[in-house]
Amino acid sequence: MPIAFTALCALAWVSAGADTPKPVYLSAKWDPIHFKPAIETATDEQCLTCHREVLERRPRSQTISGESSSDLQAWYQTLGVYRGEQESFHRRHLVTPDAKRLMDFRCNTCHQGHDPKDEISGSADDTQRDLTSRKSVDPEICVMCHGKFDWEIMAGLAGDWPAVRDQFKDDCVTCHKEYRTVRHQLSFLNTEEIEEAGKESGDSCYGCHGGRAWYAIPYAYVRRPWLERMPEVEPDWARGRPTEYDERFRR
Ligand code: HEC
Ligand code: HEC
Ligand code: HEC
Ligand code: HEC
Ligand code: HEC
């Protein structure tokens, strides 16, 4: 991989002009763009100069033993709103039709710096603080869209969505036109398109609220004031929750 990678970089460097020094794998790996503060203002184009493979790589269409990927269904592929061929993780968040319609990710929405040496914060004085141990992305953001459907706190729901979907005619907005009406005001979400898709089916809402639950836990969303009829008494489960997200996610 380093050899192919270096070749790729060499191309990028050659096209950048004759005066530019020859690429060195180690310097590229430790390029300041990977760390705060530079990563906070990096553009996707800058990252993709060296990492185009994250958008181009595709999963195999056949296993080594000869099974076709279209014959093998994982649980998340049985979701009503799963579309298309098997795709890679990055493509599912950046280039598939649903990714483009519902979301607006940048590389640095998820990538906030990582430590190529120890994968841990604070092992030396000059490493970036606040890294999540052994991860190059803080998974907190993943749980926002890949947590469990928290039906227990939703008054009026007797079970998980697949069990009550028909009762509510596959429509979350029956209730959510009244409850928690100020939502999806974050930089990486396409607010209007999410509501449009929600009119087509509740399953498209469920797609980010339980349908692709990689985590067994629900996410504790902030509880913003609703437009009207917000009960004055705060339920126990909501006590102490903030009413706004981290600055970097705000529009
Ligand atoms: C100058 C070329 C270059 C640029 C620009 C660049 N990277 Fe990298 N990046 C590398 C190299 C080289 C490595 C080391 C790869 C390895 O060891 O497998 C690396 C490693 C990484 C890794 C860790 C890979 C792993 O397996 O541990 C991530 C994540 C990453 N880069 C993301 C980014 C993001 C996000 C940006 C834009 C903010 C970016 N890179 C910009 C060259 C670059
Ligand atoms: C939805 C969140 C998300 C977005 C958006 C995202 N990444 Fe990643 N990326 C991840 C996660 C999670 C990993 C795996 C991290 C780990 O192993 O700790 C990863 C891994 C990587 C790696 C190393 C492994 C590999 O697949 O080669 C590179 C390089 C990388 N990302 C570059 C990018 C670039 C460039 C962009 C923008 C075009 C980008 N990422 C956008 C979440 C994201
Ligand atoms: C804003 C919501 C959102 C966030 C945040 C998010 N995802 Fe996703 N994720 C989605 C959606 C929507 C899809 C399905 C896209 C599609 O079907 O084209 C998806 C698909 C996936 C898939 C399935 C890929 C496949 O093969 O079909 C995995 C795995 C995944 N996400 C993991 C993660 C991880 C890990 C993170 C955190 C780094 C993350 N997601 C952050 C919304 C999100
Ligand atoms: C029977 C009415 C009803 C239906 C149907 C319903 N919800 Fe809810 N939902 C609620 C109530 C009530 C709350 C809690 C409101 C409060 O007090 O903050 C809630 C809260 C939520 C929350 C916030 C959870 C938290 O931890 O803050 C999300 C996200 C949510 N619902 C998504 C959905 C999705 C997606 C669907 C459809 C798949 C759906 N709901 C269907 C009534 C409903
Ligand atoms: C692309 C992924 C995605 C889809 C699709 C989606 N959501 Fe969300 N939802 C999120 C994320 C991320 C948050 C956290 C940001 C926020 O609270 O606004 C969230 C938060 C919420 C909240 C809590 C907001 C608050 O402040 O009280 C509710 C309620 C909710 N969603 C309902 C829905 C409903 C109803 C639909 C369908 C119309 C839907 N979601 C579709 C990703 C999604």
Short mmCIF file of C-alpha atoms and ligand atoms in Angstrom, two decimals:
data_model
loop_
_atom_site.label_atom_id
_atom_site.label_comp_id
_atom_site.label_asym_id
_atom_site.label_seq_id
_atom_site.Cartn_x
_atom_site.Cartn_y
_atom_site.Cartn_z
CA MET A 1 0.00 0.00 0.00
CA PRO A 2 2.73 2.56 0.75
CA ILE A 3 4.21 1.98 -2.70
CA ALA A 4 0.94 2.48 -4.55
CA PHE A 5 0.21 5.39 -2.28
CA THR A 6 3.56 7.04 -2.93
CA ALA A 7 2.98 6.65 -6.64
CA LEU A 8 -0.35 8.37 -6.27
CA CYS A 9 1.19 11.21 -4.28
CA ALA A 10 4.03 11.52 -6.74
CA LEU A 11 1.46 12.23 -9.43
CA ALA A 12 -0.12 14.89 -7.28
CA TRP A 13 3.26 16.46 -6.60
CA VAL A 14 4.45 16.35 -10.18
CA SER A 15 1.31 18.13 -11.30
CA ALA A 16 1.84 20.68 -8.53
CA GLY A 17 4.98 21.95 -10.30
CA ALA A 18 8.65 21.23 -10.75
CA ASP A 19 9.73 23.27 -7.72
CA THR A 20 7.72 21.20 -5.27
CA PRO A 21 9.88 18.72 -3.37
CA LYS A 22 9.54 15.01 -4.03
CA PRO A 23 6.87 13.49 -1.75
CA VAL A 24 8.12 11.72 1.32
CA TYR A 25 5.76 9.16 2.78
CA LEU A 26 6.67 9.99 6.36
CA SER A 27 6.16 13.73 5.93
CA ALA A 28 2.81 13.12 4.29
CA LYS A 29 1.78 10.87 7.16
CA TRP A 30 2.74 13.60 9.64
CA ASP A 31 1.45 16.45 7.50
CA PRO A 32 0.09 19.13 9.89
CA ILE A 33 -3.21 18.97 8.01
CA HIS A 34 -3.97 15.82 10.03
CA PHE A 35 -3.98 17.68 13.34
CA LYS A 36 -5.60 20.62 15.07
CA PRO A 37 -5.67 23.46 14.28
CA ALA A 38 -5.04 22.85 10.54
CA ILE A 39 -7.62 20.06 10.20
CA GLU A 40 -10.40 22.35 11.36
CA THR A 41 -10.18 24.47 8.23
CA ALA A 42 -9.02 21.79 5.76
CA THR A 43 -11.16 21.35 2.66
CA ASP A 44 -12.25 17.98 1.26
CA GLU A 45 -10.20 18.70 -1.86
CA GLN A 46 -7.03 19.02 0.23
CA CYS A 47 -7.64 15.66 1.93
CA LEU A 48 -8.58 13.99 -1.34
CA THR A 49 -5.32 15.04 -3.00
CA CYS A 50 -3.76 12.19 -1.05
CA HIS A 51 -6.78 10.06 -0.05
CA ARG A 52 -8.88 9.75 -3.19
CA GLU A 53 -9.07 6.01 -2.57
CA VAL A 54 -11.61 6.50 0.22
CA LEU A 55 -14.17 7.52 -2.37
CA GLU A 56 -13.06 5.22 -5.15
CA ARG A 57 -12.54 1.91 -3.42
CA ARG A 58 -15.53 -0.46 -3.81
CA PRO A 59 -16.28 -3.68 -1.92
CA ARG A 60 -15.80 -7.00 -3.72
CA SER A 61 -18.74 -8.23 -5.76
CA GLN A 62 -17.88 -11.83 -4.86
CA THR A 63 -16.44 -13.54 -1.80
CA ILE A 64 -13.25 -15.56 -2.22
CA SER A 65 -15.34 -18.74 -2.07
CA GLY A 66 -17.48 -17.48 -4.93
CA GLU A 67 -20.67 -16.20 -3.25
CA SER A 68 -22.06 -13.14 -4.95
CA SER A 69 -22.54 -10.09 -2.71
CA SER A 70 -26.05 -9.65 -4.07
CA ASP A 71 -27.03 -13.05 -2.62
CA LEU A 72 -25.71 -12.30 0.86
CA GLN A 73 -27.83 -9.92 2.89
CA ALA A 74 -26.66 -8.37 6.14
CA TRP A 75 -29.34 -7.21 8.61
CA TYR A 76 -29.01 -3.54 7.67
CA GLN A 77 -29.64 -4.40 4.03
CA THR A 78 -33.11 -5.65 4.88
CA LEU A 79 -34.19 -2.14 5.89
CA GLY A 80 -36.85 -0.78 3.50
CA VAL A 81 -34.76 2.27 2.65
CA TYR A 82 -31.52 0.38 1.90
CA ARG A 83 -30.69 1.03 -1.73
CA GLY A 84 -28.19 -0.09 -4.33
CA GLU A 85 -25.19 -2.38 -4.42
CA GLN A 86 -22.89 -3.01 -1.47
CA GLU A 87 -20.89 0.16 -0.86
CA SER A 88 -17.98 1.23 1.31
CA PHE A 89 -18.41 3.16 4.55
CA HIS A 90 -17.10 6.44 3.13
CA ARG A 91 -19.24 6.20 0.00
CA ARG A 92 -22.37 5.57 2.12
CA HIS A 93 -21.80 8.88 3.89
CA LEU A 94 -20.47 11.00 1.05
CA VAL A 95 -21.60 9.88 -2.41
CA THR A 96 -24.61 7.52 -2.44
CA PRO A 97 -27.95 9.14 -3.45
CA ASP A 98 -29.25 8.96 0.13
CA ALA A 99 -26.03 10.39 1.54
CA LYS A 100 -26.27 13.34 -0.81
CA ARG A 101 -29.95 13.87 -0.26
CA LEU A 102 -30.07 13.68 3.55
CA MET A 103 -26.59 14.67 4.67
CA ASP A 104 -23.79 17.12 3.95
CA PHE A 105 -20.60 15.72 5.42
CA ARG A 106 -17.10 17.13 5.13
CA CYS A 107 -14.03 15.04 5.91
CA ASN A 108 -13.49 17.12 9.04
CA THR A 109 -17.07 16.68 10.29
CA CYS A 110 -15.81 13.30 11.49
CA HIS A 111 -12.02 13.61 11.31
CA GLN A 112 -10.76 15.90 14.05
CA GLY A 113 -7.19 14.67 14.22
CA HIS A 114 -5.59 11.36 15.11
CA ASP A 115 -2.25 10.16 16.41
CA PRO A 116 -0.43 7.94 13.90
CA LYS A 117 2.07 6.78 16.51
CA ASP A 118 0.23 5.66 19.64
CA GLU A 119 -3.39 6.32 18.72
CA ILE A 120 -3.82 7.87 22.13
CA SER A 121 -3.75 11.38 23.62
CA GLY A 122 -1.02 12.70 25.85
CA SER A 123 1.68 10.08 25.31
CA ALA A 124 4.00 12.95 24.47
CA ASP A 125 3.89 16.66 25.14
CA ASP A 126 3.35 17.65 21.54
CA THR A 127 0.50 15.28 20.60
CA GLN A 128 -3.04 16.55 20.12
CA ARG A 129 -5.18 16.47 23.28
CA ASP A 130 -8.78 15.20 23.46
CA LEU A 131 -8.37 12.23 21.10
CA THR A 132 -10.54 9.15 21.56
CA SER A 133 -8.26 6.29 22.49
CA ARG A 134 -7.36 3.99 19.58
CA LYS A 135 -9.80 5.66 17.21
CA SER A 136 -9.20 8.16 14.49
CA VAL A 137 -12.78 9.46 14.79
CA ASP A 138 -14.76 10.17 17.96
CA PRO A 139 -17.72 7.76 17.73
CA GLU A 140 -20.03 10.13 19.62
CA ILE A 141 -21.16 11.49 16.26
CA CYS A 142 -21.98 8.00 14.95
CA VAL A 143 -24.46 7.32 17.76
CA MET A 144 -26.53 10.34 16.68
CA CYS A 145 -27.63 8.37 13.61
CA HIS A 146 -26.84 4.78 14.56
CA GLY A 147 -28.31 4.45 18.06
CA LYS A 148 -31.25 2.37 19.17
CA PHE A 149 -34.83 3.62 18.58
CA ASP A 150 -35.68 4.93 22.05
CA TRP A 151 -39.37 4.00 22.01
CA GLU A 152 -39.59 3.61 25.80
CA ILE A 153 -39.44 7.40 26.26
CA MET A 154 -41.95 8.10 23.47
CA ALA A 155 -45.33 8.30 25.22
CA GLY A 156 -47.89 6.42 23.12
CA LEU A 157 -45.52 3.87 21.61
CA ALA A 158 -45.90 0.27 22.75
CA GLY A 159 -42.85 -1.19 21.04
CA ASP A 160 -39.99 -0.77 18.61
CA TRP A 161 -40.84 0.76 15.22
CA PRO A 162 -41.17 -2.50 13.24
CA ALA A 163 -43.85 -3.62 15.74
CA VAL A 164 -45.91 -0.40 15.66
CA ARG A 165 -45.15 0.90 12.17
CA ASP A 166 -48.51 -0.22 10.70
CA GLN A 167 -50.47 1.23 13.61
CA PHE A 168 -48.98 4.64 12.80
CA LYS A 169 -49.22 4.17 9.02
CA ASP A 170 -45.44 4.33 8.66
CA ASP A 171 -45.47 7.99 9.70
CA CYS A 172 -43.40 9.43 12.58
CA VAL A 173 -44.65 12.93 11.92
CA THR A 174 -48.18 12.03 13.10
CA CYS A 175 -46.68 12.67 16.53
CA HIS A 176 -43.66 14.71 15.59
CA LYS A 177 -45.64 17.54 14.09
CA GLU A 178 -46.35 18.35 17.74
CA TYR A 179 -43.42 16.92 19.68
CA ARG A 180 -39.84 18.11 19.26
CA THR A 181 -40.61 20.14 16.17
CA VAL A 182 -37.33 22.07 16.03
CA ARG A 183 -34.87 19.50 14.75
CA HIS A 184 -31.97 18.74 12.42
CA GLN A 185 -30.44 22.22 12.62
CA LEU A 186 -26.89 20.94 12.27
CA SER A 187 -24.24 21.71 9.68
CA PHE A 188 -24.03 18.14 8.33
CA LEU A 189 -27.78 17.57 7.87
CA ASN A 190 -30.05 18.58 4.97
CA THR A 191 -32.96 19.65 7.13
CA GLU A 192 -35.63 20.16 4.46
CA GLU A 193 -34.82 16.98 2.55
CA ILE A 194 -35.00 14.94 5.77
CA GLU A 195 -38.55 16.20 6.36
CA GLU A 196 -39.48 15.55 2.71
CA ALA A 197 -38.20 11.98 2.96
CA GLY A 198 -40.15 11.62 6.21
CA LYS A 199 -43.35 12.35 4.32
CA GLU A 200 -42.56 9.48 1.95
CA SER A 201 -42.09 7.02 4.83
CA GLY A 202 -41.44 6.83 8.54
CA ASP A 203 -38.81 4.24 7.65
CA SER A 204 -36.60 6.96 6.24
CA CYS A 205 -36.68 8.67 9.67
CA TYR A 206 -36.11 5.30 11.30
CA GLY A 207 -33.06 4.91 9.03
CA CYS A 208 -31.20 7.34 11.32
CA HIS A 209 -33.12 6.59 14.51
CA GLY A 210 -32.86 2.82 14.98
CA GLY A 211 -32.96 1.20 11.55
CA ARG A 212 -29.18 1.13 11.23
CA ALA A 213 -28.45 0.72 14.92
CA TRP A 214 -24.80 -0.24 15.14
CA TYR A 215 -24.98 0.71 18.82
CA ALA A 216 -27.23 -1.00 21.37
CA ILE A 217 -27.73 2.28 23.22
CA PRO A 218 -29.97 5.20 22.27
CA TYR A 219 -28.44 8.66 21.79
CA ALA A 220 -29.36 11.34 24.33
CA TYR A 221 -30.39 14.10 21.92
CA VAL A 222 -30.52 17.67 23.15
CA ARG A 223 -34.08 18.70 23.97
CA ARG A 224 -34.79 21.98 22.24
CA PRO A 225 -37.91 23.97 23.07
CA TRP A 226 -40.80 22.85 20.82
CA LEU A 227 -42.88 25.28 18.83
CA GLU A 228 -45.94 24.97 21.07
CA ARG A 229 -47.56 22.86 23.73
CA MET A 230 -44.31 21.83 25.36
CA PRO A 231 -45.17 20.28 28.74
CA GLU A 232 -43.86 22.34 31.63
CA VAL A 233 -42.79 19.34 33.66
CA GLU A 234 -39.50 17.92 32.44
CA PRO A 235 -39.57 14.12 32.24
CA ASP A 236 -36.96 12.30 34.35
CA TRP A 237 -35.07 10.99 31.35
CA ALA A 238 -34.56 14.51 30.01
CA ARG A 239 -33.27 16.06 33.22
CA GLY A 240 -30.00 17.89 32.80
CA ARG A 241 -29.88 17.58 29.02
CA PRO A 242 -28.39 20.55 27.17
CA THR A 243 -30.52 22.50 24.69
CA GLU A 244 -27.78 23.08 22.13
CA TYR A 245 -25.03 21.03 20.47
CA ASP A 246 -21.32 21.57 20.33
CA GLU A 247 -20.40 24.81 18.58
CA ARG A 248 -18.68 23.05 15.70
CA PHE A 249 -21.90 21.35 14.54
CA ARG A 250 -24.00 24.51 14.50
CA ARG A 251 -24.89 26.22 11.27
C1 HEC B 1 0.11 15.12 1.81
C2 HEC B 1 -0.77 13.97 1.69
C3 HEC B 1 -1.89 13.88 2.72
C4 HEC B 1 -2.90 14.80 2.96
C5 HEC B 1 -3.11 16.16 2.32
C6 HEC B 1 -3.75 14.18 3.94
N1 HEC B 1 -3.28 12.95 4.30
FE1 HEC B 1 -4.12 11.68 5.62
N2 HEC B 1 -2.49 10.44 5.50
C7 HEC B 1 -1.46 10.58 4.60
C8 HEC B 1 -0.52 9.50 4.81
C9 HEC B 1 0.77 9.25 4.02
C10 HEC B 1 -1.01 8.70 5.88
C11 HEC B 1 -0.42 7.42 6.46
C12 HEC B 1 -1.08 6.27 5.81
C13 HEC B 1 -0.68 4.95 6.40
O1 HEC B 1 0.24 4.88 7.22
O2 HEC B 1 -1.30 3.96 6.02
C14 HEC B 1 -2.27 9.33 6.27
C15 HEC B 1 -3.09 8.84 7.26
C16 HEC B 1 -4.40 9.29 7.49
C17 HEC B 1 -5.35 8.66 8.37
C18 HEC B 1 -5.08 7.45 9.24
C19 HEC B 1 -5.10 6.22 8.45
C20 HEC B 1 -4.89 5.00 9.32
O3 HEC B 1 -5.12 3.92 8.81
O4 HEC B 1 -4.49 5.16 10.48
C21 HEC B 1 -6.51 9.38 8.30
C22 HEC B 1 -7.79 9.10 9.05
C23 HEC B 1 -6.26 10.48 7.40
N3 HEC B 1 -4.99 10.40 6.92
C24 HEC B 1 -7.19 11.43 7.09
C25 HEC B 1 -6.90 12.60 6.41
C26 HEC B 1 -7.79 13.74 6.33
C27 HEC B 1 -9.17 13.81 6.93
C28 HEC B 1 -7.14 14.70 5.60
C29 HEC B 1 -7.61 16.12 5.33
C30 HEC B 1 -7.87 16.92 6.52
C31 HEC B 1 -5.83 14.15 5.22
N4 HEC B 1 -5.74 12.88 5.74
C32 HEC B 1 -4.91 14.78 4.44
C33 HEC B 1 -1.34 11.58 3.66
C34 HEC B 1 -2.14 12.72 3.59
C1 HEC B 2 -19.18 9.93 8.67
C2 HEC B 2 -17.87 10.18 9.21
C3 HEC B 2 -16.69 10.25 8.26
C4 HEC B 2 -16.52 11.10 7.19
C5 HEC B 2 -17.49 12.14 6.67
C6 HEC B 2 -15.21 10.82 6.65
N1 HEC B 2 -14.61 9.81 7.36
FE1 HEC B 2 -12.79 8.99 7.00
N2 HEC B 2 -13.10 7.59 8.46
C7 HEC B 2 -14.18 7.58 9.31
C8 HEC B 2 -14.05 6.46 10.23
C9 HEC B 2 -15.02 6.10 11.34
C10 HEC B 2 -12.84 5.79 9.88
C11 HEC B 2 -12.23 4.56 10.59
C12 HEC B 2 -11.52 5.13 11.80
C13 HEC B 2 -10.75 4.17 12.65
O1 HEC B 2 -10.38 3.10 12.18
O2 HEC B 2 -10.49 4.54 13.84
C14 HEC B 2 -12.27 6.54 8.78
C15 HEC B 2 -11.07 6.22 8.16
C16 HEC B 2 -10.43 7.01 7.22
C17 HEC B 2 -9.12 6.74 6.66
C18 HEC B 2 -8.23 5.54 6.96
C19 HEC B 2 -8.84 4.24 6.55
C20 HEC B 2 -9.24 4.14 5.13
O3 HEC B 2 -10.43 3.86 4.87
O4 HEC B 2 -8.38 4.34 4.25
C21 HEC B 2 -8.85 7.76 5.79
C22 HEC B 2 -7.60 7.92 4.93
C23 HEC B 2 -10.00 8.65 5.79
N3 HEC B 2 -10.94 8.17 6.68
C24 HEC B 2 -10.10 9.79 5.04
C25 HEC B 2 -11.28 10.53 4.88
C26 HEC B 2 -11.44 11.61 3.91
C27 HEC B 2 -10.37 12.08 2.95
C28 HEC B 2 -12.72 12.07 4.05
C29 HEC B 2 -13.44 13.16 3.21
C30 HEC B 2 -13.49 12.92 1.76
C31 HEC B 2 -13.36 11.29 5.10
N4 HEC B 2 -12.46 10.38 5.57
C32 HEC B 2 -14.66 11.48 5.55
C33 HEC B 2 -15.23 8.48 9.31
C34 HEC B 2 -15.47 9.45 8.36
C1 HEC B 3 -26.08 12.20 9.97
C2 HEC B 3 -26.31 10.80 10.17
C3 HEC B 3 -25.15 9.84 10.18
C4 HEC B 3 -23.99 9.90 10.92
C5 HEC B 3 -23.55 11.01 11.87
C6 HEC B 3 -23.27 8.67 10.65
N1 HEC B 3 -23.99 7.90 9.76
FE1 HEC B 3 -23.55 6.02 9.14
N2 HEC B 3 -25.09 6.05 7.84
C7 HEC B 3 -26.03 7.05 7.75
C8 HEC B 3 -26.94 6.77 6.66
C9 HEC B 3 -28.14 7.62 6.24
C10 HEC B 3 -26.48 5.56 6.07
C11 HEC B 3 -27.08 4.86 4.83
C12 HEC B 3 -26.67 5.60 3.58
C13 HEC B 3 -27.11 4.86 2.34
O1 HEC B 3 -27.84 3.87 2.44
O2 HEC B 3 -26.69 5.24 1.23
C14 HEC B 3 -25.34 5.12 6.86
C15 HEC B 3 -24.65 3.92 6.64
C16 HEC B 3 -23.70 3.43 7.50
C17 HEC B 3 -23.10 2.12 7.40
C18 HEC B 3 -23.51 1.05 6.41
C19 HEC B 3 -22.66 1.00 5.22
C20 HEC B 3 -23.19 0.01 4.22
O3 HEC B 3 -22.42 -0.85 3.82
O4 HEC B 3 -24.36 0.08 3.84
C21 HEC B 3 -22.17 2.03 8.41
C22 HEC B 3 -21.29 0.84 8.74
C23 HEC B 3 -22.18 3.28 9.13
N3 HEC B 3 -23.13 4.11 8.56
C24 HEC B 3 -21.36 3.59 10.21
C25 HEC B 3 -21.20 4.88 10.74
C26 HEC B 3 -20.15 5.27 11.67
C27 HEC B 3 -19.09 4.34 12.23
C28 HEC B 3 -20.33 6.61 11.91
C29 HEC B 3 -19.48 7.54 12.76
C30 HEC B 3 -18.11 7.73 12.30
C31 HEC B 3 -21.50 7.04 11.16
N4 HEC B 3 -21.97 5.97 10.45
C32 HEC B 3 -22.04 8.33 11.20
C33 HEC B 3 -26.12 8.15 8.58
C34 HEC B 3 -25.13 8.58 9.44
C1 HEC B 4 -46.98 7.99 19.43
C2 HEC B 4 -46.25 9.19 19.10
C3 HEC B 4 -44.86 9.04 18.52
C4 HEC B 4 -44.49 8.41 17.36
C5 HEC B 4 -45.34 7.66 16.36
C6 HEC B 4 -43.04 8.62 17.24
N1 HEC B 4 -42.59 9.36 18.31
FE1 HEC B 4 -40.68 10.00 18.63
N2 HEC B 4 -41.21 10.85 20.38
C7 HEC B 4 -42.50 10.86 20.90
C8 HEC B 4 -42.48 11.49 22.22
C9 HEC B 4 -43.68 11.71 23.11
C10 HEC B 4 -41.13 11.87 22.46
C11 HEC B 4 -40.56 12.55 23.71
C12 HEC B 4 -40.90 14.03 23.64
C13 HEC B 4 -40.28 14.79 24.78
O1 HEC B 4 -40.88 14.84 25.86
O2 HEC B 4 -39.19 15.35 24.62
C14 HEC B 4 -40.37 11.45 21.29
C15 HEC B 4 -39.00 11.65 21.14
C16 HEC B 4 -38.28 11.33 20.01
C17 HEC B 4 -36.88 11.61 19.81
C18 HEC B 4 -35.93 12.26 20.79
C19 HEC B 4 -35.37 11.24 21.74
C20 HEC B 4 -34.46 11.83 22.78
O3 HEC B 4 -33.71 11.07 23.44
O4 HEC B 4 -34.45 13.04 23.01
C21 HEC B 4 -36.56 11.14 18.57
C22 HEC B 4 -35.18 11.20 17.90
C23 HEC B 4 -37.75 10.58 17.99
N3 HEC B 4 -38.77 10.70 18.89
C24 HEC B 4 -37.82 10.02 16.71
C25 HEC B 4 -38.92 9.33 16.22
C26 HEC B 4 -38.94 8.64 14.96
C27 HEC B 4 -37.77 8.57 14.00
C28 HEC B 4 -40.19 8.09 14.83
C29 HEC B 4 -40.69 7.19 13.71
C30 HEC B 4 -39.82 6.07 13.34
C31 HEC B 4 -40.95 8.47 15.99
N4 HEC B 4 -40.15 9.22 16.82
C32 HEC B 4 -42.29 8.15 16.20
C33 HEC B 4 -43.61 10.36 20.28
C34 HEC B 4 -43.67 9.64 19.12
C1 HEC B 5 -29.85 11.59 7.98
C2 HEC B 5 -30.18 11.14 9.32
C3 HEC B 5 -31.50 11.56 9.94
C4 HEC B 5 -32.77 11.37 9.42
C5 HEC B 5 -33.15 10.79 8.08
C6 HEC B 5 -33.68 11.82 10.46
N1 HEC B 5 -32.98 12.27 11.55
FE1 HEC B 5 -33.78 13.00 13.28
N2 HEC B 5 -31.91 13.43 13.96
C7 HEC B 5 -30.74 13.17 13.30
C8 HEC B 5 -29.64 13.76 14.01
C9 HEC B 5 -28.16 13.71 13.63
C10 HEC B 5 -30.19 14.40 15.15
C11 HEC B 5 -29.44 15.22 16.20
C12 HEC B 5 -29.56 16.68 15.80
C13 HEC B 5 -30.79 17.34 16.32
O1 HEC B 5 -31.16 17.09 17.48
O2 HEC B 5 -31.40 18.15 15.58
C14 HEC B 5 -31.63 14.16 15.11
C15 HEC B 5 -32.55 14.59 16.06
C16 HEC B 5 -33.92 14.33 16.04
C17 HEC B 5 -34.86 14.71 17.07
C18 HEC B 5 -34.54 15.45 18.38
C19 HEC B 5 -34.49 16.94 18.10
C20 HEC B 5 -34.71 17.88 19.28
O3 HEC B 5 -34.00 18.90 19.39
O4 HEC B 5 -35.60 17.71 20.09
C21 HEC B 5 -36.10 14.30 16.65
C22 HEC B 5 -37.42 14.46 17.37
C23 HEC B 5 -35.93 13.68 15.35
N3 HEC B 5 -34.59 13.71 15.01
C24 HEC B 5 -36.96 13.15 14.60
C25 HEC B 5 -36.84 12.76 13.26
C26 HEC B 5 -37.94 12.54 12.35
C27 HEC B 5 -39.42 12.67 12.72
C28 HEC B 5 -37.42 12.20 11.14
C29 HEC B 5 -38.13 11.97 9.82
C30 HEC B 5 -38.93 13.10 9.34
C31 HEC B 5 -35.97 12.18 11.30
N4 HEC B 5 -35.65 12.54 12.59
C32 HEC B 5 -35.07 11.83 10.30
C33 HEC B 5 -30.60 12.46 12.12
C34 HEC B 5 -31.65 12.13 11.27
#
